[in-house]
Amino acid sequence: MPPDGEARERKRQRARLHTVVQLLLGEGDSDLTRCQFVSHLEAVWRSSNLQGCPEVADSWWHLVLAEGASSSSSNDSISSKSLVAAVEACNSSDAAIRTDWLWRVLGPGPMQTLTAAFTLDTGAPPSNVEPFRLATAAISADADSNTFASWSARTLPLLSHVLSTRVVHWFASGDAMEAARQAAEERARQRSGPPSLEKLLSLGPDTLRQWLRSSSSREVVTKPVTVTTARESEWSVAPAIETFGFDTVVDAARDSTCASSSDDVGSENVEQFGSDKLLLCREWRWLLSLALDVDFLGFSRLFSSNLHGRSLHMLTQRTALYRGGTLVVLREPSGATFAGFAANGLLVPRDAAHGLFFGNDGCCLVRLAPAFQVFRAKTYGADSCGRAAVAASAVTAASGGPLGSIGGSPRATSTTGRNFVYLNNKRGVRRGLGFGGSLSSPRLWLDPSLEHGTCSSACETYVDGLLASDTHFHVDR
């Protein structure tokens, strides 16, 4: 959205926010009670088909109360000024301010923060918190991140943006205004009480009939509300994701339950669907969506070694016609799990610039277990547009520098710095699937048998870091 358009939208949101607050306060009131605050959130949650998150409402209430204590005369109420300031902070154009407020609201620690964020964004509590534990386990390993807020702004740059959209929905949307209006009508009805018999007898037949009809309507009928959730607005333009794994069956089911089959590291991340297993459960797909600015909650199976065998020819054939983002997921027998993401699929273009390497700086490498980390292209941002700019600005604000400089790694300028993805199944040239580096020394390599591979910790294409448990790995059956 152009800067002028953003400014106009923020002005409209601010006007709706003040209207909602005024409706919630009522005439002559200057403070908002806790009951009014919680009731309003619950009403908007219901209109959005969310299960609600009472602990978030409680945490937010105490945070606003603490920061607005000087203007509040009671621990049971907050001033309208404090509430407006809190909502505007969560929707601030300054990513650092927005991130700080949201983290303080959502929970006292990384696990609580991600659990609450997942619930608010998807409308249901997580069925598997193991991905969140593995995600926060990477914080201590990130030399550039001393806090969860800075790490998440760097690794999950769209999280604060998505949640700030949810906050706007609570207090500055049509649903919020409708909920506040209904609360104001209910409050006015309770204050006025039913009219006396003398008053009713003094009314004309038409007026009395209209009053009875409106009174009955208020008690029985709820005005329908058109709902647009944050998830719909955030991901409506995102491309579909095709997910496939080499060690497990991956299916297109979206609402499966999670199951653990062993005590190995990462085994809790396998999602069960009937007799098949999904390597990436819903919680992992949500984290990846926020990290890569792609809708991983909706995906289709392209290839599975359990169904299609371990064949590079079959993999190439099944992915050749798909041009959307494709995630290649690998898992070792120890449970270590990692992936390579090809932003435009695995179809080798005819005009591949550097031999059989292709792709753009939207490609990346991801370590899932034993700790979650994203290794982006060192040229990240050069080819990106749209909401990726939001992610880049959040990362810049959190780290003080461009994402390409994470870990002190300079931006790539050489030819190998553009070697994002490699795929070849023809004789005469090295056969296999690779990500980054060069043909003789790729960053991640899977041989044609789809059983063995190599991995290095550094290359000129992606940010440094080791994906597999060792430089030579074996793909789990």
Coordinates of C-alpha atoms in Angstrom, one line a residue:
M1 CA 0.0 0.0 0.0
P2 CA 1.4 3.5 -0.9
P3 CA 2.4 5.7 2.1
D4 CA -0.5 8.0 1.5
G5 CA -2.9 5.0 1.5
E6 CA -1.4 3.7 4.7
A7 CA -1.7 7.1 6.3
R8 CA -5.4 7.3 5.4
E9 CA -6.1 3.8 6.6
R10 CA -4.4 4.6 10.0
K11 CA -6.5 7.7 10.2
R12 CA -9.7 5.7 9.6
Q13 CA -8.6 3.1 12.2
R14 CA -7.9 5.8 14.8
A15 CA -11.4 7.2 14.2
R16 CA -13.0 3.8 14.6
L17 CA -10.9 3.1 17.7
H18 CA -12.1 6.3 19.4
T19 CA -15.7 5.5 18.4
V20 CA -15.4 2.0 19.9
V21 CA -13.9 3.3 23.1
Q22 CA -16.6 5.9 23.4
L23 CA -19.4 3.3 22.9
L24 CA -17.8 1.1 25.5
L25 CA -17.5 3.9 28.1
G26 CA -20.9 5.4 27.7
E27 CA -22.1 8.8 28.7
G28 CA -20.3 10.5 31.6
D29 CA -17.8 7.7 32.1
S30 CA -14.0 8.3 31.8
D31 CA -12.7 4.9 32.8
L32 CA -13.2 1.5 31.3
T33 CA -13.9 -1.3 33.8
R34 CA -12.3 -4.7 33.5
C35 CA -15.7 -6.3 32.9
Q36 CA -16.3 -4.0 30.0
F37 CA -12.8 -4.7 28.6
V38 CA -13.1 -8.5 28.8
S39 CA -16.7 -8.6 27.6
H40 CA -15.8 -6.6 24.5
L41 CA -12.9 -8.9 23.6
E42 CA -15.1 -12.0 24.1
A43 CA -17.8 -10.5 21.9
V44 CA -15.4 -9.8 19.0
W45 CA -13.8 -13.3 19.4
R46 CA -17.2 -14.8 19.1
S47 CA -18.0 -12.8 16.0
S48 CA -14.7 -14.0 14.5
N49 CA -15.4 -17.7 15.4
L50 CA -12.4 -17.7 17.8
Q51 CA -12.3 -19.7 20.9
G52 CA -10.9 -16.8 22.8
C53 CA -7.8 -16.5 24.9
P54 CA -8.7 -15.2 28.4
E55 CA -5.1 -15.3 29.7
V56 CA -4.2 -12.8 27.0
A57 CA -7.0 -10.4 28.0
D58 CA -5.9 -10.7 31.6
S59 CA -2.2 -10.0 30.7
W60 CA -3.1 -7.1 28.5
W61 CA -5.4 -5.6 31.2
H62 CA -2.6 -5.6 33.8
L63 CA -0.1 -4.2 31.3
V64 CA -2.3 -1.3 30.4
L65 CA -3.2 -0.8 34.0
A66 CA 0.4 -0.6 35.1
E67 CA 1.4 1.8 32.4
G68 CA -1.7 4.0 33.0
A69 CA -1.6 3.8 36.8
S70 CA -0.9 7.6 37.1
S71 CA -4.2 8.4 35.3
S72 CA -6.3 5.7 36.9
S73 CA -7.9 6.0 40.3
S74 CA -8.7 2.3 40.8
N75 CA -7.1 -1.1 40.1
D76 CA -10.4 -2.1 38.5
S77 CA -10.5 0.4 35.7
I78 CA -8.3 2.0 33.1
S79 CA -8.6 5.4 31.4
S80 CA -9.7 5.6 27.8
K81 CA -6.5 7.4 27.1
S82 CA -4.4 4.4 28.3
L83 CA -6.4 2.0 26.2
V84 CA -6.1 4.0 23.1
A85 CA -2.4 4.4 23.6
A86 CA -2.1 0.6 24.1
V87 CA -4.0 -0.2 20.9
E88 CA -2.0 2.3 18.9
A89 CA 1.3 0.9 20.3
C90 CA 0.3 -2.6 19.1
N91 CA -0.5 -1.1 15.6
S92 CA 2.5 1.2 15.5
S93 CA 4.4 1.7 12.3
D94 CA 7.5 1.4 14.4
A95 CA 8.3 -2.3 14.4
A96 CA 10.3 -2.1 17.6
I97 CA 7.5 -0.5 19.6
R98 CA 4.9 -2.9 18.1
T99 CA 7.0 -6.0 18.9
D100 CA 7.8 -4.9 22.4
W101 CA 4.2 -4.3 23.3
L102 CA 3.0 -7.6 21.8
W103 CA 5.6 -9.7 23.5
R104 CA 4.8 -8.1 26.9
V105 CA 1.1 -8.7 26.3
L106 CA 1.2 -12.3 25.0
G107 CA 3.2 -14.0 27.8
P108 CA 6.1 -14.0 30.2
G109 CA 8.2 -16.4 28.1
P110 CA 8.7 -17.7 24.6
M111 CA 6.5 -20.8 25.0
Q112 CA 3.6 -18.7 26.4
T113 CA 4.1 -16.1 23.8
L114 CA 4.0 -18.5 20.8
T115 CA 1.2 -20.5 22.3
A116 CA -1.0 -17.4 22.8
A117 CA -0.1 -16.0 19.4
F118 CA -1.0 -19.3 17.6
T119 CA -4.3 -19.4 19.4
L120 CA -5.2 -15.8 18.5
D121 CA -4.1 -16.1 14.9
T122 CA -5.7 -19.5 14.1
G123 CA -8.7 -19.5 16.5
A124 CA -7.7 -22.7 18.3
P125 CA -5.1 -23.7 20.9
P126 CA -2.1 -25.7 19.6
S127 CA -2.4 -29.5 19.9
N128 CA 1.4 -29.8 19.8
V129 CA 3.7 -27.3 21.6
E130 CA 6.9 -29.2 20.7
P131 CA 7.6 -26.9 17.6
F132 CA 7.4 -23.9 19.9
R133 CA 9.9 -25.4 22.3
L134 CA 12.3 -26.2 19.5
A135 CA 11.8 -22.7 18.0
T136 CA 12.8 -21.0 21.3
A137 CA 15.7 -23.4 21.8
A138 CA 17.5 -21.5 19.0
I139 CA 17.6 -18.2 20.9
S140 CA 20.6 -19.1 23.0
A141 CA 22.4 -20.3 19.8
D142 CA 21.8 -16.9 18.1
A143 CA 24.7 -14.6 18.9
D144 CA 22.8 -11.6 17.6
S145 CA 19.7 -12.1 19.7
N146 CA 19.8 -11.6 23.4
T147 CA 16.0 -11.7 23.9
F148 CA 13.1 -13.6 22.5
A149 CA 11.6 -10.4 21.0
S150 CA 14.7 -9.7 18.9
W151 CA 15.1 -13.3 17.8
S152 CA 11.5 -13.6 16.8
A153 CA 11.6 -10.3 14.9
R154 CA 14.5 -11.7 13.0
T155 CA 13.3 -15.3 12.5
L156 CA 9.5 -14.7 12.4
P157 CA 9.3 -11.2 11.0
L158 CA 5.6 -11.3 10.1
L159 CA 4.5 -12.4 13.6
S160 CA 4.0 -8.9 15.1
H161 CA 2.5 -7.7 11.8
V162 CA -0.2 -10.5 11.8
L163 CA -0.9 -10.0 15.5
S164 CA -1.2 -6.2 15.2
T165 CA -3.8 -6.8 12.5
R166 CA -5.7 -8.9 15.1
V167 CA -5.5 -6.1 17.6
V168 CA -6.9 -3.7 15.1
H169 CA -9.7 -6.2 14.5
W170 CA -10.5 -6.1 18.2
F171 CA -10.8 -2.4 18.6
A172 CA -10.9 -0.6 15.2
S173 CA -12.9 -2.8 12.8
G174 CA -16.6 -3.1 11.8
D175 CA -16.9 -6.2 14.2
A176 CA -15.5 -4.1 17.1
M177 CA -17.9 -1.3 16.4
E178 CA -20.9 -3.7 16.2
A179 CA -19.9 -5.4 19.4
A180 CA -19.4 -2.0 21.2
R181 CA -22.8 -0.7 19.8
Q182 CA -24.6 -3.8 21.1
A183 CA -22.9 -3.4 24.5
A184 CA -24.0 0.3 24.6
E185 CA -27.6 -0.7 23.7
E186 CA -27.7 -3.3 26.4
R187 CA -26.3 -0.9 29.0
A188 CA -28.8 1.7 28.0
R189 CA -31.7 -0.8 28.2
Q190 CA -30.6 -2.0 31.6
R191 CA -30.3 1.6 32.9
S192 CA -33.7 2.7 31.6
G193 CA -35.5 -0.5 32.5
P194 CA -38.9 -1.5 31.1
P195 CA -41.4 1.4 30.6
S196 CA -44.2 1.7 33.1
L197 CA -47.8 0.6 32.4
E198 CA -48.9 4.2 32.4
K199 CA -46.3 5.0 29.8
L200 CA -47.3 2.0 27.6
L201 CA -51.0 3.0 27.8
S202 CA -50.2 6.5 26.7
L203 CA -48.5 5.3 23.5
G204 CA -50.5 5.1 20.3
P205 CA -51.2 1.7 18.7
D206 CA -48.6 2.1 16.0
T207 CA -45.9 3.3 18.4
L208 CA -46.7 0.5 20.9
R209 CA -46.6 -2.1 18.1
Q210 CA -43.2 -0.8 16.9
W211 CA -41.8 -0.8 20.5
L212 CA -42.9 -4.4 21.1
R213 CA -41.4 -5.5 17.8
S214 CA -38.1 -3.8 18.5
S215 CA -38.0 -5.1 22.0
S216 CA -38.6 -8.7 20.9
S217 CA -36.0 -8.3 18.2
R218 CA -33.4 -7.1 20.6
E219 CA -34.0 -10.1 22.9
V220 CA -34.1 -12.8 20.3
V221 CA -32.4 -11.7 17.1
T222 CA -28.7 -10.9 16.9
K223 CA -27.7 -8.7 14.0
P224 CA -25.5 -10.6 11.5
V225 CA -21.9 -9.5 11.3
T226 CA -19.7 -9.8 8.2
V227 CA -16.4 -11.3 9.5
T228 CA -13.1 -11.0 7.9
T229 CA -10.5 -12.7 10.1
A230 CA -6.8 -11.7 10.2
R231 CA -5.9 -15.0 8.6
E232 CA -8.1 -14.4 5.6
S233 CA -6.9 -10.9 5.0
E234 CA -3.3 -11.8 5.6
W235 CA -2.9 -14.8 3.4
S236 CA -5.6 -14.3 0.7
V237 CA -3.0 -13.4 -1.9
A238 CA -0.3 -15.9 -0.8
P239 CA 0.5 -18.8 -3.2
A240 CA -0.4 -22.4 -2.4
I241 CA 2.4 -24.5 -0.9
E242 CA 3.3 -27.9 -2.2
T243 CA 4.9 -29.9 0.6
F244 CA 6.7 -33.2 0.3
G245 CA 9.0 -35.3 2.4
F246 CA 11.5 -38.0 1.7
D247 CA 11.0 -40.0 4.9
T248 CA 7.3 -39.9 5.5
V249 CA 4.0 -39.7 3.8
V250 CA 2.8 -36.1 3.5
D251 CA -0.9 -35.6 2.8
A252 CA -3.1 -32.6 2.0
A253 CA -5.1 -32.9 5.2
R254 CA -5.3 -29.6 7.2
D255 CA -6.8 -30.5 10.6
S256 CA -5.1 -33.7 11.6
T257 CA -4.1 -34.6 15.1
C258 CA -0.5 -35.0 16.2
A259 CA 1.0 -38.3 17.3
S260 CA 4.4 -39.2 18.7
S261 CA 5.9 -42.5 17.6
S262 CA 9.2 -42.6 19.4
D263 CA 11.3 -40.7 21.9
D264 CA 13.8 -39.5 19.3
V265 CA 14.4 -35.8 19.0
G266 CA 11.7 -34.3 16.7
S267 CA 9.4 -37.3 16.7
E268 CA 6.7 -35.2 18.4
N269 CA 6.6 -33.1 15.2
V270 CA 5.1 -36.0 13.1
E271 CA 1.4 -35.4 12.5
Q272 CA -0.8 -38.5 12.2
F273 CA -3.5 -38.6 9.5
G274 CA -5.2 -42.0 9.3
S275 CA -2.5 -44.5 8.5
D276 CA -0.2 -41.8 7.1
K277 CA 2.1 -39.4 8.9
L278 CA 2.6 -35.7 8.2
L279 CA 6.1 -34.6 9.0
L280 CA 5.1 -31.0 9.4
C281 CA 2.2 -30.5 11.9
R282 CA 0.0 -27.5 11.9
E283 CA 2.1 -25.6 14.4
W284 CA 5.3 -26.1 12.3
R285 CA 3.4 -24.9 9.2
W286 CA 2.2 -21.8 11.1
L287 CA 5.8 -20.9 12.2
L288 CA 7.1 -21.4 8.6
S289 CA 4.3 -19.1 7.3
L290 CA 5.4 -16.3 9.6
A291 CA 9.1 -16.9 8.8
L292 CA 8.9 -17.1 5.0
D293 CA 5.8 -15.0 4.2
V294 CA 4.1 -18.0 2.5
D295 CA 0.9 -19.8 3.4
F296 CA 2.1 -23.2 4.6
L297 CA -1.2 -24.0 6.3
G298 CA -2.6 -24.9 2.9
F299 CA -0.4 -27.5 1.0
S300 CA -0.6 -30.4 -1.4
R301 CA 1.5 -33.6 -1.5
L302 CA 3.8 -33.7 -4.6
F303 CA 6.2 -36.5 -3.6
S304 CA 6.7 -39.0 -0.8
S305 CA 9.3 -41.7 -0.6
N306 CA 6.9 -44.0 1.2
L307 CA 4.4 -43.7 -1.7
H308 CA 6.6 -43.1 -4.7
G309 CA 9.8 -44.8 -3.8
R310 CA 13.3 -43.4 -3.5
S311 CA 13.8 -42.2 -7.1
L312 CA 15.2 -38.9 -8.3
H313 CA 13.4 -39.5 -11.6
M314 CA 10.0 -39.8 -9.9
L315 CA 10.7 -36.7 -7.8
T316 CA 11.7 -34.7 -10.9
Q317 CA 8.7 -36.0 -12.8
R318 CA 6.2 -35.2 -10.0
T319 CA 7.5 -31.7 -9.4
A320 CA 8.3 -30.7 -13.0
L321 CA 5.0 -28.9 -13.8
Y322 CA 4.5 -27.2 -10.5
R323 CA 5.7 -23.6 -10.3
G324 CA 4.6 -22.7 -6.8
G325 CA 6.8 -22.6 -3.7
T326 CA 8.0 -26.1 -2.8
L327 CA 9.4 -27.3 0.5
V328 CA 11.7 -30.3 0.5
V329 CA 11.7 -31.9 4.0
L330 CA 14.4 -34.4 5.2
R331 CA 14.7 -36.3 8.4
E332 CA 17.6 -38.3 9.8
P333 CA 17.2 -41.4 11.9
S334 CA 18.2 -39.4 15.0
G335 CA 15.2 -37.1 14.5
A336 CA 17.1 -34.1 13.2
T337 CA 14.8 -32.5 10.6
F338 CA 15.7 -29.8 8.0
A339 CA 14.4 -28.5 4.7
G340 CA 15.1 -26.5 1.6
F341 CA 12.6 -24.1 0.2
A342 CA 12.4 -23.4 -3.5
A343 CA 10.3 -20.2 -3.9
N344 CA 9.3 -20.9 -7.5
G345 CA 9.3 -24.7 -7.5
L346 CA 11.8 -27.2 -8.7
L347 CA 11.3 -26.7 -12.5
V348 CA 14.6 -25.8 -14.0
P349 CA 14.1 -22.8 -16.3
R350 CA 15.5 -22.9 -19.8
D351 CA 17.4 -19.7 -19.2
A352 CA 19.0 -20.9 -16.0
A353 CA 21.8 -18.3 -15.5
H354 CA 24.5 -20.5 -13.9
G355 CA 24.4 -23.9 -15.4
L356 CA 21.5 -25.8 -13.7
F357 CA 21.2 -23.5 -10.7
F358 CA 18.0 -21.4 -10.5
G359 CA 15.8 -19.7 -8.0
N360 CA 15.8 -16.3 -6.3
D361 CA 16.5 -14.8 -2.9
G362 CA 13.1 -16.0 -1.6
C363 CA 14.7 -19.5 -1.4
C364 CA 16.1 -20.5 1.9
L365 CA 17.2 -23.4 4.2
V366 CA 15.4 -24.2 7.4
R367 CA 16.5 -26.3 10.4
L368 CA 13.4 -27.6 12.3
A369 CA 14.9 -30.0 14.9
P370 CA 16.6 -30.0 17.3
A371 CA 16.3 -26.2 17.1
F372 CA 14.3 -24.0 14.7
Q373 CA 16.4 -21.6 12.5
V374 CA 16.0 -20.0 9.1
F375 CA 19.0 -19.5 6.9
R376 CA 18.0 -17.0 4.3
A377 CA 19.8 -16.0 1.2
K378 CA 22.6 -13.5 1.8
T379 CA 21.0 -11.4 -1.0
Y380 CA 17.6 -11.5 0.7
G381 CA 15.6 -8.4 -0.1
A382 CA 17.1 -7.7 -3.5
D383 CA 14.3 -9.6 -5.3
S384 CA 11.6 -9.4 -2.7
C385 CA 8.5 -7.2 -2.9
G386 CA 5.1 -6.8 -1.3
R387 CA 4.7 -8.0 2.3
A388 CA 8.3 -9.2 2.3
A389 CA 9.2 -5.5 2.7
V390 CA 7.2 -5.6 6.0
A391 CA 9.3 -8.5 7.2
A392 CA 12.5 -6.8 6.1
S393 CA 11.6 -3.6 8.0
A394 CA 10.8 -5.6 11.1
V395 CA 14.1 -7.4 11.0
T396 CA 16.0 -4.2 10.3
A397 CA 14.4 -2.6 13.3
A398 CA 15.2 -5.5 15.6
S399 CA 18.8 -6.1 14.5
G400 CA 20.0 -2.7 13.5
G401 CA 21.0 -4.0 10.0
P402 CA 19.8 -5.8 7.0
L403 CA 18.8 -9.5 7.3
G404 CA 21.6 -10.4 4.9
S405 CA 24.1 -9.5 7.5
I406 CA 23.0 -11.9 10.2
G407 CA 25.8 -13.5 12.0
G408 CA 28.3 -11.1 10.4
S409 CA 28.0 -12.7 7.0
P410 CA 28.4 -10.1 4.2
R411 CA 26.0 -9.9 1.3
A412 CA 26.9 -12.2 -1.5
T413 CA 28.3 -10.6 -4.6
S414 CA 29.9 -13.5 -6.5
T415 CA 28.3 -15.8 -9.0
T416 CA 27.9 -18.6 -6.5
G417 CA 25.9 -16.2 -4.3
R418 CA 23.1 -16.7 -6.8
N419 CA 23.2 -20.5 -6.8
F420 CA 20.0 -21.0 -4.9
V421 CA 18.7 -24.4 -6.1
Y422 CA 20.1 -27.1 -8.3
L423 CA 18.2 -30.1 -9.8
N424 CA 19.4 -32.5 -12.5
N425 CA 18.4 -36.0 -13.4
K426 CA 20.2 -36.3 -16.8
R427 CA 23.5 -38.0 -17.4
G428 CA 26.6 -36.0 -18.3
V429 CA 26.3 -33.6 -15.4
R430 CA 26.2 -34.3 -11.7
R431 CA 22.8 -35.8 -10.8
G432 CA 21.0 -34.8 -7.6
L433 CA 19.2 -32.1 -5.7
G434 CA 21.2 -29.3 -4.1
F435 CA 20.8 -25.9 -2.4
G436 CA 23.5 -23.2 -2.4
G437 CA 27.2 -23.2 -2.8
S438 CA 28.6 -24.6 -6.1
L439 CA 28.2 -27.8 -8.1
S440 CA 31.4 -29.2 -6.7
S441 CA 30.7 -28.0 -3.2
P442 CA 26.9 -27.5 -2.6
R443 CA 25.7 -26.3 0.8
L444 CA 23.0 -29.0 0.9
W445 CA 23.1 -32.0 -1.4
L446 CA 20.9 -35.1 -1.8
D447 CA 22.2 -37.8 -4.1
P448 CA 20.1 -39.6 -6.8
S449 CA 19.3 -42.5 -4.5
L450 CA 17.5 -40.1 -2.1
E451 CA 19.2 -42.0 0.8
H452 CA 22.4 -40.1 1.5
G453 CA 23.5 -36.5 1.4
T454 CA 26.1 -34.0 2.4
C455 CA 25.8 -30.7 4.2
S456 CA 28.2 -27.9 5.0
S457 CA 27.9 -25.0 7.5
A458 CA 28.8 -22.2 5.1
C459 CA 28.5 -21.1 1.5
E460 CA 28.3 -17.8 -0.4
T461 CA 24.5 -18.3 -1.0
Y462 CA 22.9 -18.7 2.4
V463 CA 23.6 -17.5 5.9
D464 CA 26.0 -19.7 7.8
G465 CA 24.8 -22.6 10.0
L466 CA 24.7 -26.4 10.0
L467 CA 21.4 -28.0 9.0
A468 CA 22.1 -31.8 9.6
S469 CA 23.7 -33.4 12.6
D470 CA 26.9 -34.0 10.6
T471 CA 28.4 -33.2 7.2
H472 CA 27.3 -36.6 5.9
F473 CA 23.8 -37.7 6.7
H474 CA 21.5 -40.6 6.0
V475 CA 17.8 -40.0 5.2
D476 CA 15.5 -41.9 7.6
R477 CA 13.2 -44.5 6.1

